XYZ file of C-alpha atoms in Angstrom:
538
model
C -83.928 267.267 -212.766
C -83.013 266.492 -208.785
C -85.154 263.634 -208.806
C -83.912 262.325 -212.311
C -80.171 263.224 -210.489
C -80.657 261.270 -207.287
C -82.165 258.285 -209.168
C -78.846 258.204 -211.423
C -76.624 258.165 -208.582
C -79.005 255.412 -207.096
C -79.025 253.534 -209.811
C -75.224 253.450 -210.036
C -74.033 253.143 -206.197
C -76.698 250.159 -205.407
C -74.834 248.006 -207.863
C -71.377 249.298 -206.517
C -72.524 248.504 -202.841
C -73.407 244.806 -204.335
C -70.134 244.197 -205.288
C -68.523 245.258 -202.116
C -70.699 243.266 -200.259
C -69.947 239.924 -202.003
C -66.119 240.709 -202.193
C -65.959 241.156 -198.460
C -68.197 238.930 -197.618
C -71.682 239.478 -195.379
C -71.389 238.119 -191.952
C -75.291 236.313 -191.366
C -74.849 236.281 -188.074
C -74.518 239.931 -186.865
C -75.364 241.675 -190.062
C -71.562 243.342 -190.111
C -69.836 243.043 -193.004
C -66.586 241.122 -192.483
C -63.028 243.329 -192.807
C -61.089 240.206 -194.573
C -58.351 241.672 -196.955
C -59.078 241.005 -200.701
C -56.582 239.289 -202.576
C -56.833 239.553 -206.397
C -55.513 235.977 -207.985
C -54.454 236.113 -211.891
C -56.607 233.952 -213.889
C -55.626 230.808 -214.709
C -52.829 230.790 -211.791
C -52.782 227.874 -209.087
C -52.586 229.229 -205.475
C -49.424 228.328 -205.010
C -49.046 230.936 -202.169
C -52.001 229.047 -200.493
C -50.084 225.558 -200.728
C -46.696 227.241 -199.405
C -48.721 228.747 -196.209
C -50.390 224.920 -195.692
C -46.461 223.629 -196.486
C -45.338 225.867 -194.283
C -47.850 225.812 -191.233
C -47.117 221.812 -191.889
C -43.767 222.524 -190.805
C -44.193 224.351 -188.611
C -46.236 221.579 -186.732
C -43.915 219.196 -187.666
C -41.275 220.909 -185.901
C -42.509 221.367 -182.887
C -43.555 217.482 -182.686
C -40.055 216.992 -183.106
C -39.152 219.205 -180.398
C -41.319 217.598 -178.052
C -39.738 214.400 -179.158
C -42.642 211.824 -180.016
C -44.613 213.433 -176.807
C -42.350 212.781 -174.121
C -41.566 216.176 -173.630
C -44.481 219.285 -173.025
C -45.055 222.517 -174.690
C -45.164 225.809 -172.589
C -41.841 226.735 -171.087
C -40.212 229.717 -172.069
C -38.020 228.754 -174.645
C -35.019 231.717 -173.839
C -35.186 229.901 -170.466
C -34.112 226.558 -171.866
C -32.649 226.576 -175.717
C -31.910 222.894 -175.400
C -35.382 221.927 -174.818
C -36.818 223.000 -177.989
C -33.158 222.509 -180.301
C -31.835 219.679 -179.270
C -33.314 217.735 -181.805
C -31.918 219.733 -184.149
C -28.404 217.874 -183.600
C -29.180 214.107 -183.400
C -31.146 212.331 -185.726
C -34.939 211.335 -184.344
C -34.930 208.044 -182.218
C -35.781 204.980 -183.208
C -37.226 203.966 -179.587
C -40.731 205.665 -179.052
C -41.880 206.294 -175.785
C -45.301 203.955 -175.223
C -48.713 206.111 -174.544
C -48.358 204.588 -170.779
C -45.151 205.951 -170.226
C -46.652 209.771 -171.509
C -49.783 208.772 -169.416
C -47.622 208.379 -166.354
C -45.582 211.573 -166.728
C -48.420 213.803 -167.609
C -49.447 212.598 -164.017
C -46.669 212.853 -162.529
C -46.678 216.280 -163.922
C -49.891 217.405 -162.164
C -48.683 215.364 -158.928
C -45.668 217.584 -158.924
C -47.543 221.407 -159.435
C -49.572 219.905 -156.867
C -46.774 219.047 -154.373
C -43.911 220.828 -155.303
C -41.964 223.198 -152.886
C -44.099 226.695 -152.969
C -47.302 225.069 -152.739
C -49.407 224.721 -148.854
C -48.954 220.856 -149.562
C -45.305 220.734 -149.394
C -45.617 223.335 -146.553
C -47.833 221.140 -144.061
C -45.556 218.099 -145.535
C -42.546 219.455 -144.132
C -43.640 220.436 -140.729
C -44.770 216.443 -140.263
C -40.565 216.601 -139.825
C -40.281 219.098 -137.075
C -43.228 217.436 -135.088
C -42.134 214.619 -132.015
C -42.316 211.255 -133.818
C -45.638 210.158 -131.784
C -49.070 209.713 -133.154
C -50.555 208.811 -136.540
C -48.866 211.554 -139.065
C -51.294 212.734 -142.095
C -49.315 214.280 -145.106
C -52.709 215.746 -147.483
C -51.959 212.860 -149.713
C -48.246 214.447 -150.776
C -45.329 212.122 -150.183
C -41.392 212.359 -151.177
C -38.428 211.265 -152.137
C -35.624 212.998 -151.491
C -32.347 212.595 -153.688
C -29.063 213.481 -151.733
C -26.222 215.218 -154.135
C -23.434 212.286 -154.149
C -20.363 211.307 -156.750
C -19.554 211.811 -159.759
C -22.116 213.501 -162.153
C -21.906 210.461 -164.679
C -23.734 208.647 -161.501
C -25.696 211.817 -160.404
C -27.152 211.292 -163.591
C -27.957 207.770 -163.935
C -29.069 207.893 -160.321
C -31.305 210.519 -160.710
C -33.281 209.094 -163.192
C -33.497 205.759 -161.211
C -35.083 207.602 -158.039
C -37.533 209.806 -160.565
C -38.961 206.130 -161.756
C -39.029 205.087 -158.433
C -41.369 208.535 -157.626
C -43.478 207.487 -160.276
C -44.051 203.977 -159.372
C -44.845 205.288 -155.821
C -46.332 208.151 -156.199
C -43.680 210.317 -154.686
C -42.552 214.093 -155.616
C -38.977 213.448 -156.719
C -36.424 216.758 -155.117
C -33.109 216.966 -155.836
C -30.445 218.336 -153.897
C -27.831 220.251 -156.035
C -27.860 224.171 -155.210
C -27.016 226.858 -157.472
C -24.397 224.384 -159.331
C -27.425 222.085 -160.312
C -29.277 224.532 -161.598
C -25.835 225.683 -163.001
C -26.070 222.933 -165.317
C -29.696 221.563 -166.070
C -32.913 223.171 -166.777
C -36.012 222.852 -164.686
C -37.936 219.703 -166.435
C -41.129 220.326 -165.063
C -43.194 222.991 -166.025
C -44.277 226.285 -163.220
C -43.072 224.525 -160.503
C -39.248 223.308 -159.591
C -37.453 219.909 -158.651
C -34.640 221.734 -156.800
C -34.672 220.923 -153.046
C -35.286 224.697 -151.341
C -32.256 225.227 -149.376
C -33.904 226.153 -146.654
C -35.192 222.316 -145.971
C -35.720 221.506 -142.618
C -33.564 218.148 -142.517
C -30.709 219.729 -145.232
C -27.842 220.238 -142.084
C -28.318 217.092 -140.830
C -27.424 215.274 -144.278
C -23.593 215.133 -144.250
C -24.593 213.176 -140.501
C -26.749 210.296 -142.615
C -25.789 207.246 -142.798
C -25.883 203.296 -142.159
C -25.618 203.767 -138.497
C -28.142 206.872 -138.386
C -31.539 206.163 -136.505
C -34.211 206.736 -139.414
C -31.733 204.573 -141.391
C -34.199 201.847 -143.119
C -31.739 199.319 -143.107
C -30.328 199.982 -139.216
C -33.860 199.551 -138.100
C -34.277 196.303 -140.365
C -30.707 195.093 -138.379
C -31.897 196.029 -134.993
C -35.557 194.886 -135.869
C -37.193 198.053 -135.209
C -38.960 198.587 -138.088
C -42.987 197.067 -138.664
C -46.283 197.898 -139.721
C -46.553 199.723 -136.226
C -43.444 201.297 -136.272
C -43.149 203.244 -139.694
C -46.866 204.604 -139.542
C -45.073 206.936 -136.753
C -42.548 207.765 -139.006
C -41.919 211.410 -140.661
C -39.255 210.449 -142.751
C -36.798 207.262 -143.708
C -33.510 207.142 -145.006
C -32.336 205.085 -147.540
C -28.804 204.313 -147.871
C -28.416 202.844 -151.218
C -24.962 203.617 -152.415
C -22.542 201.161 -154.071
C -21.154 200.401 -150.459
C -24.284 199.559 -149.045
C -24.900 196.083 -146.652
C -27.294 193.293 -147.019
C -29.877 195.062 -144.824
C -29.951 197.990 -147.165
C -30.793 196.008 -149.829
C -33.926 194.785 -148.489
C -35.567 198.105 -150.114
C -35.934 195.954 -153.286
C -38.236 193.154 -151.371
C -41.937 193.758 -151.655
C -42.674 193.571 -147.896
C -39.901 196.399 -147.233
C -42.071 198.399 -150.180
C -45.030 197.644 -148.450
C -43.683 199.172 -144.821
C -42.201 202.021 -145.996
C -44.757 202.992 -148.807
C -46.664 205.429 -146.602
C -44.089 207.447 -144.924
C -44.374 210.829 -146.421
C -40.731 211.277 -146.654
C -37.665 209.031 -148.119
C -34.557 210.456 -148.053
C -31.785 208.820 -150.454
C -28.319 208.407 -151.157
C -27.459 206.805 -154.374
C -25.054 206.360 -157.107
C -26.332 203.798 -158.559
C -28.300 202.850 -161.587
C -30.796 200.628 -159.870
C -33.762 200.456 -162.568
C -33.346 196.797 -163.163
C -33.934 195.542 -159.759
C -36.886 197.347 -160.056
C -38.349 195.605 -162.745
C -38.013 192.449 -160.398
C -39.945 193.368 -157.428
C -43.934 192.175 -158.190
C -45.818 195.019 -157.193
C -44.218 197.307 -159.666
C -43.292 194.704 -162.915
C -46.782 194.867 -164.728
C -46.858 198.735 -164.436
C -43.170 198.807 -165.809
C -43.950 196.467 -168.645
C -46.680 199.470 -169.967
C -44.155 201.727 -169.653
C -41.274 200.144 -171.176
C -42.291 197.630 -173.467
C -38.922 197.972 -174.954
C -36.959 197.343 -171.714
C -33.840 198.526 -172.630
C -34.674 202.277 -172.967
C -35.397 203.307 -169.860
C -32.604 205.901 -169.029
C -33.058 206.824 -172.836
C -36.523 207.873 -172.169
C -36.391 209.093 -168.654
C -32.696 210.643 -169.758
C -33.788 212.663 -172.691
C -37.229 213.978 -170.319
C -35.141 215.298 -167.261
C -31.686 216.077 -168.364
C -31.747 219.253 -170.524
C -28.194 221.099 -170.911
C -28.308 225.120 -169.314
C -27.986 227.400 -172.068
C -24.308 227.963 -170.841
C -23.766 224.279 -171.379
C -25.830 224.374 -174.483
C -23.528 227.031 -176.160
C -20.519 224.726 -175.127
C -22.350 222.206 -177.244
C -23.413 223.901 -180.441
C -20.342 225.898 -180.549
C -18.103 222.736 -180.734
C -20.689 220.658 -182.795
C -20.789 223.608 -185.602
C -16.845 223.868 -185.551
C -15.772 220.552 -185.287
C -18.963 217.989 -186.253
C -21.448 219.203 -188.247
C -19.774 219.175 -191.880
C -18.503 215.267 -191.044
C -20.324 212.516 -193.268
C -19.946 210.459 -190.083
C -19.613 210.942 -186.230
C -17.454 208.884 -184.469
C -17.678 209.141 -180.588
C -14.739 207.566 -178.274
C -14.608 207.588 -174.818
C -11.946 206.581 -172.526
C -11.413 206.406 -169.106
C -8.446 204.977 -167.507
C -9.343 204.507 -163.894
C -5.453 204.371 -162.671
C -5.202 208.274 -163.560
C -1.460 208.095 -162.780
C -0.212 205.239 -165.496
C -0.238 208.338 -167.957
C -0.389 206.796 -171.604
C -0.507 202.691 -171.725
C 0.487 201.256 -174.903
C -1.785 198.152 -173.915
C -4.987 200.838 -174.270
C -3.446 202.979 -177.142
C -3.456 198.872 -178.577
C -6.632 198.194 -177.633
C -8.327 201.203 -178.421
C -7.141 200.647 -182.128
C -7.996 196.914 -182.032
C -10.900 197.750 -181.596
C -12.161 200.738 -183.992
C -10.235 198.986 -186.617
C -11.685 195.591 -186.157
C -15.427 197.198 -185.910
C -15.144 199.058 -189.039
C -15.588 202.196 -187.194
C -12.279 203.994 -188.648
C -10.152 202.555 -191.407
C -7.283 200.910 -191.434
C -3.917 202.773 -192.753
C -2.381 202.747 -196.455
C 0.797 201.414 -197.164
C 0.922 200.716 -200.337
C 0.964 203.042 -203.984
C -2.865 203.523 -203.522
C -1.525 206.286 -200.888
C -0.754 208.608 -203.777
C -4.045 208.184 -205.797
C -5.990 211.359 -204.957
C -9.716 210.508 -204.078
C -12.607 211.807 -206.488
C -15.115 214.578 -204.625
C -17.114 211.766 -204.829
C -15.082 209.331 -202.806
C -13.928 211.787 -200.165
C -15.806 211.430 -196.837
C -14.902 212.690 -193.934
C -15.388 211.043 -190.656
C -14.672 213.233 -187.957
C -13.660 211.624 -184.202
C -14.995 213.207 -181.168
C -12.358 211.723 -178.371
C -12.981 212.455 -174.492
C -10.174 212.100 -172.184
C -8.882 213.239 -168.963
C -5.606 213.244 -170.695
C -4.349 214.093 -174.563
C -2.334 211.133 -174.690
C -4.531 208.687 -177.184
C -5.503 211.782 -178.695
C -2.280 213.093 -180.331
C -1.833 209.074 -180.988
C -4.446 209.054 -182.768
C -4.286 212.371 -184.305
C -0.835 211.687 -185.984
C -1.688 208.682 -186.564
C -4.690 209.656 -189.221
C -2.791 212.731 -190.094
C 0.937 210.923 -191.167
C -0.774 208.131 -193.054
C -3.791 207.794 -195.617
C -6.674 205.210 -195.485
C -7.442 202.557 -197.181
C -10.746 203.843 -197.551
C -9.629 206.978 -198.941
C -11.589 208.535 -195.932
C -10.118 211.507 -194.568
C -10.037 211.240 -190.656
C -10.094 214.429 -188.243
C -9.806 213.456 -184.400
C -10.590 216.067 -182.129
C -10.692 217.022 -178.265
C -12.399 219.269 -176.607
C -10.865 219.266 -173.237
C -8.525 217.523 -170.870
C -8.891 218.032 -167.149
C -5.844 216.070 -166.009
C -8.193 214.081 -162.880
C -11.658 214.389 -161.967
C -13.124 217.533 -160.331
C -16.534 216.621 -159.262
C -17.074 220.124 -156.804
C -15.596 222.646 -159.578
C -18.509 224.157 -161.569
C -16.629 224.254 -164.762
C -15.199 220.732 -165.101
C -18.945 219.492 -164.301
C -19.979 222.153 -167.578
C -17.402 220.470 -169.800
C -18.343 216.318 -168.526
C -22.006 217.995 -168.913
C -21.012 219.019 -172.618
C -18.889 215.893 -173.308
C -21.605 213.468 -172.389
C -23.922 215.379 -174.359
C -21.893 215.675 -177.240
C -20.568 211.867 -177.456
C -24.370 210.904 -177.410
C -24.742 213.343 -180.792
C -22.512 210.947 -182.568
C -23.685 208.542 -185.019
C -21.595 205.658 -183.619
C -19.951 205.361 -180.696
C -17.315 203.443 -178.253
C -17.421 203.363 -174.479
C -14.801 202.532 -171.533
C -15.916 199.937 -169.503
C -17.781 200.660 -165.787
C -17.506 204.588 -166.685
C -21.292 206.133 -165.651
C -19.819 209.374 -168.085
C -20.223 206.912 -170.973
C -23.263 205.056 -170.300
C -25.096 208.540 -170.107
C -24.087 209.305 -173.565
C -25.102 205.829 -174.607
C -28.180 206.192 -172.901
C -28.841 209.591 -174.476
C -28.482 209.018 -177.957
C -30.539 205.313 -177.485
C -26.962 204.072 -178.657
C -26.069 200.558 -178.456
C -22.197 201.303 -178.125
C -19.231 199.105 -178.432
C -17.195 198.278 -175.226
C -14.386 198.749 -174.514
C -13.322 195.567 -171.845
C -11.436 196.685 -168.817
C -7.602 194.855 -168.829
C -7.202 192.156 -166.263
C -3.687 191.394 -164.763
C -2.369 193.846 -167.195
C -3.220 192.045 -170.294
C -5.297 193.138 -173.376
C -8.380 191.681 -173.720
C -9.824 189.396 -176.233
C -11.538 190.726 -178.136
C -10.703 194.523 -177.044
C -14.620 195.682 -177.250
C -17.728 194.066 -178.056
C -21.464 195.428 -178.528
C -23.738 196.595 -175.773
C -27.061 194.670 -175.437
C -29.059 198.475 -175.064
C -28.900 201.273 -174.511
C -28.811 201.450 -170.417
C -26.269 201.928 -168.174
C -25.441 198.935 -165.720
C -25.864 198.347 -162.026
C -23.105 197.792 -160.702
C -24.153 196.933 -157.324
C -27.150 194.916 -157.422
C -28.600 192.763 -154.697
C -28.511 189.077 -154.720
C -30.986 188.220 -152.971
C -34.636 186.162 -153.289
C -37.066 188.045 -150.759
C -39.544 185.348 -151.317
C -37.104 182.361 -150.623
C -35.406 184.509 -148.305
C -31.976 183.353 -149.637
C -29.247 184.249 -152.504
C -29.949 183.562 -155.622
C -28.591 185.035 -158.936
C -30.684 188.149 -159.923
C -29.401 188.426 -163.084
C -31.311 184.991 -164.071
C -34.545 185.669 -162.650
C -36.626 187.155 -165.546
C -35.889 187.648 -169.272
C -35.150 191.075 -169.632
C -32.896 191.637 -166.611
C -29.093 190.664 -167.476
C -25.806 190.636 -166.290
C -24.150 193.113 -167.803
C -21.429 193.324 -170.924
C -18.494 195.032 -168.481
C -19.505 194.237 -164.992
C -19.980 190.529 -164.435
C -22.097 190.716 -161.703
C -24.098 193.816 -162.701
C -27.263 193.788 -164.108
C -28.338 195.817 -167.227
C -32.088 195.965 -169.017
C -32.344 193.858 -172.199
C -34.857 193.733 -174.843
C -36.255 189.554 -174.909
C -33.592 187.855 -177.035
């Protein structure tokens, strides 16, 4: 009976054991049987569950391509450190400029060049003490070299100018640092990844800064004047400084010439004061135009690019943004950005601008023109209504309320219902004040969210939102002798800001010439006759 027992219960558990086996699966490798959880699927049923996890893993991919915005940008920051990073594009619709694999190449080196470099590490330790040493003897720097970007102006031109020096480090090979303090930090997120572009405060040549200038004895373009500076001369040097601001002479500008590049390219530190968008003179020195061309085939977008990879709003700025964008933007069928900047702060409200200003969004289409006739009383269907909703930015509320009254007394023609809006009015510029440089930080960012937009002419604040949102804004043409202009705006070329101090100057010829009619894709620009501006080939 025990044996005809035991080989009942053997007869029935060796089939059971089968099934488990095959419904969990036998590992062939290690002879374990595999713990995967058993699903039962009704027959006849699709796996829809199994296309909604592919759907949603898709997604999930998806989005974080977009958040890394066609590659430009890298994965692994800590993304409660730096909300903007990973939701910005969230709140502008995807670019139509994509950044060429050389241009990613370049930055994923510049990257490593950086971690390598970058304040913290022994590199940047031995690099620095080259500039307490006596300037005698042949200097090694381990293959680390610098440039140095001195805090200066207005942030619209911190901005731009920032972004011109960081191509500049590229091209060269240099660590770009930035000096800015706790207010810099204040307002922008570290763009590179475990390491920091912030200039330690602590820097050994920081208090003698406020003393540099065109007369100072490292100057570049001093030593050019007084012929002190040669082959011989520079390989002694720790350190040069480069005076490159809008007031600078025609010695200074000699950094643009290739044989200046050549002098100065192995002195491990360049110190530099700009405020100035100088990209396109770049482009038309030799040694750096076929490396630029890889980068930029599309010439125009090279503050968009370099704009949208170093310039990421705090999250105190960032919750200036989203908090306005969700009350005041996000519902709107269309965003309308305007931007103006009178430069005489004390004419208060000119009824030549309030004219112009009109003229000009009128003219373009970009808001309708008023109703005066019976069609005022006809009530639009739900599916007529749109709403357009105008983001102004002014130090003033003067054009504002104009325009505010304006839309709200009288109906369009278009039926469109128009809501003008403000977010703040400072009364003059504050450059020092933290919280003035939040709000222009928050204003830029939030003109450059629009879906069309209008600029003041020779303003830096607007060409950074341009520049941002790879806008090709209208214009809006400075008055001359108190008259408006005709016509009152008119298209930007691209999307980059102009510079509006460019050298005129052929280093080869060693004469003037016109730089703006050199090459192709560098042109004078739309506001600033004698500025030049990156074009795409026309």
């Amino acid at each position: 009976m025990r044996i005809t027992e035991i080989l009942a219960l053997f007869m029935v558990l060796v089939p059971v054991s089968l099934v488990i086996v095959a419904m969990f699966g036998y590992d062939q490798g290690n002879g374990f049987v595999q713990a995967s959880r058993f699903i039962p699927m009704e027959p006849n049923v699709t796996s829809s569950s199994d296309d909604s996890t592919l759907q949603r893993d898709q997604e999930q991919k998806d989005s974080v391509d977009l958040s890394l915005l066609g590659g430009l940008l890298v994965s692994g920051f800590k993304k409660e450190s730096c909300l903007s990073r990973y939701q910005s594009y969230l709140y502008r619709k995807a670019s139509p400029y994509k950044p060429s694999l050389h241009l990613l190449s370049k930055l994923r080196a510049y990257e490593e060049l950086h971690k390598g470099c970058g304040p913290g590490t022994r590199s940047y330790t031995n690099a620095e003490r080259l500039l307490k040493q006596k300037q005698t003897g042949e200097i090694e720097s381990e293959g680390c070299k610098y440039v140095v970007w001195m805090s200066f102006s207005g942030l619209g031109n911190r901005i731009i100018s920032i972004a011109s020096v960081f191509l500049y480090a590229m091209l060269t090979d240099r660590v770009l640092l930035v000096e800015g303090g706790e207010q810099f930090a204040d307002l922008f997120c570290e763009p590179f990844l475990d390491t920091t572009w912030l200039l330690p405060k602590d820097f050994t040549l920081a208090s003698q800064f406020s003393g540099f200038g065109q007369n100072s004895a490292h100057c570049h373009g001093d030593m050019l004047k007084r012929k002190l500076i040669n082959e011989s001369s520079v390989s002694s040097l720790s350190h040069l400084y480069l005076h490159l601001a809008h007031d600078y002479n025609e010695h200074d500008k000699m950094f643009f010439c290739e044989e200046d590049q050549n002098l100065s390219k192995n002195v491990p530190w360049l110190i530099m004061r700009t405020n100035n968008f100088f990209a396109p003179s770049l482009f038309l020195i030799p040694s750096f135009e076929e490396e630029l061309g890889m980068m930029f085939p599309e010439k125009g977008t090279v503050f968009h690019h370099l704009g949208r990879y170093l310039f990421h709003p705090s999250n105190q700025v960032w919750g200036l943004i989203t908090r306005y964008y969700q009350a005041y933007l996000a519902k709107a069928d269309e965003r309308i950005g305007l931007q103006i900047r009178v430069f005489d702060e004390k004419s208060g409200v000119s009824p030549r601008v309030t004219k112009q200003i009109i003229s000009c969004v009128q003219n373009e289409d970009l808001l309708p023109r008023l109703s005066k006739g019976e069609e005022q009383y006809k009530q639009p269907s739900e599916e007529e209504l749109k709403l357009k909703s105008v983001l102004v930015t002014s130090l003033t509320t003067g054009y504002f309320e104009i325009l505010k009254t304006m839309y709200w007394e009288n109906p369009t023609v278009t039926r469109d219902v128009i809501g003008i809006h403000q977010p703040s009015h400072e009364g003059h510029q504050q450059t020092e004040k933290l919280m003035h440089n939040r709000k222009a930080w928050a204003e830029m960012y939030l003109l450059s969210l629009t879906d069309k937009l209008v600029i003041s002419a020779w303003s830096t604040f607007g060409y950074v939102a341009q520049g941002l949102g790879g806008l090709r804004a209208w214009i809006l043409y400075k008055q001359e002798n108190q008259t408006n202009p005709n016509p009152p705006c008119g298209r930007a070329m691209s999307p980059d800001p102009c510079f509006h101090a460019p050298p005129y100057y052929d280093c080869k010829a060693k004469k003037g010439t016109d730089t703006g009619n050199v090459v192709p894709h560098v042109r004078h620009c739309e506001d600033i006759s004698w500025g030049l501006k990156l074009v795409d080939n026309f």
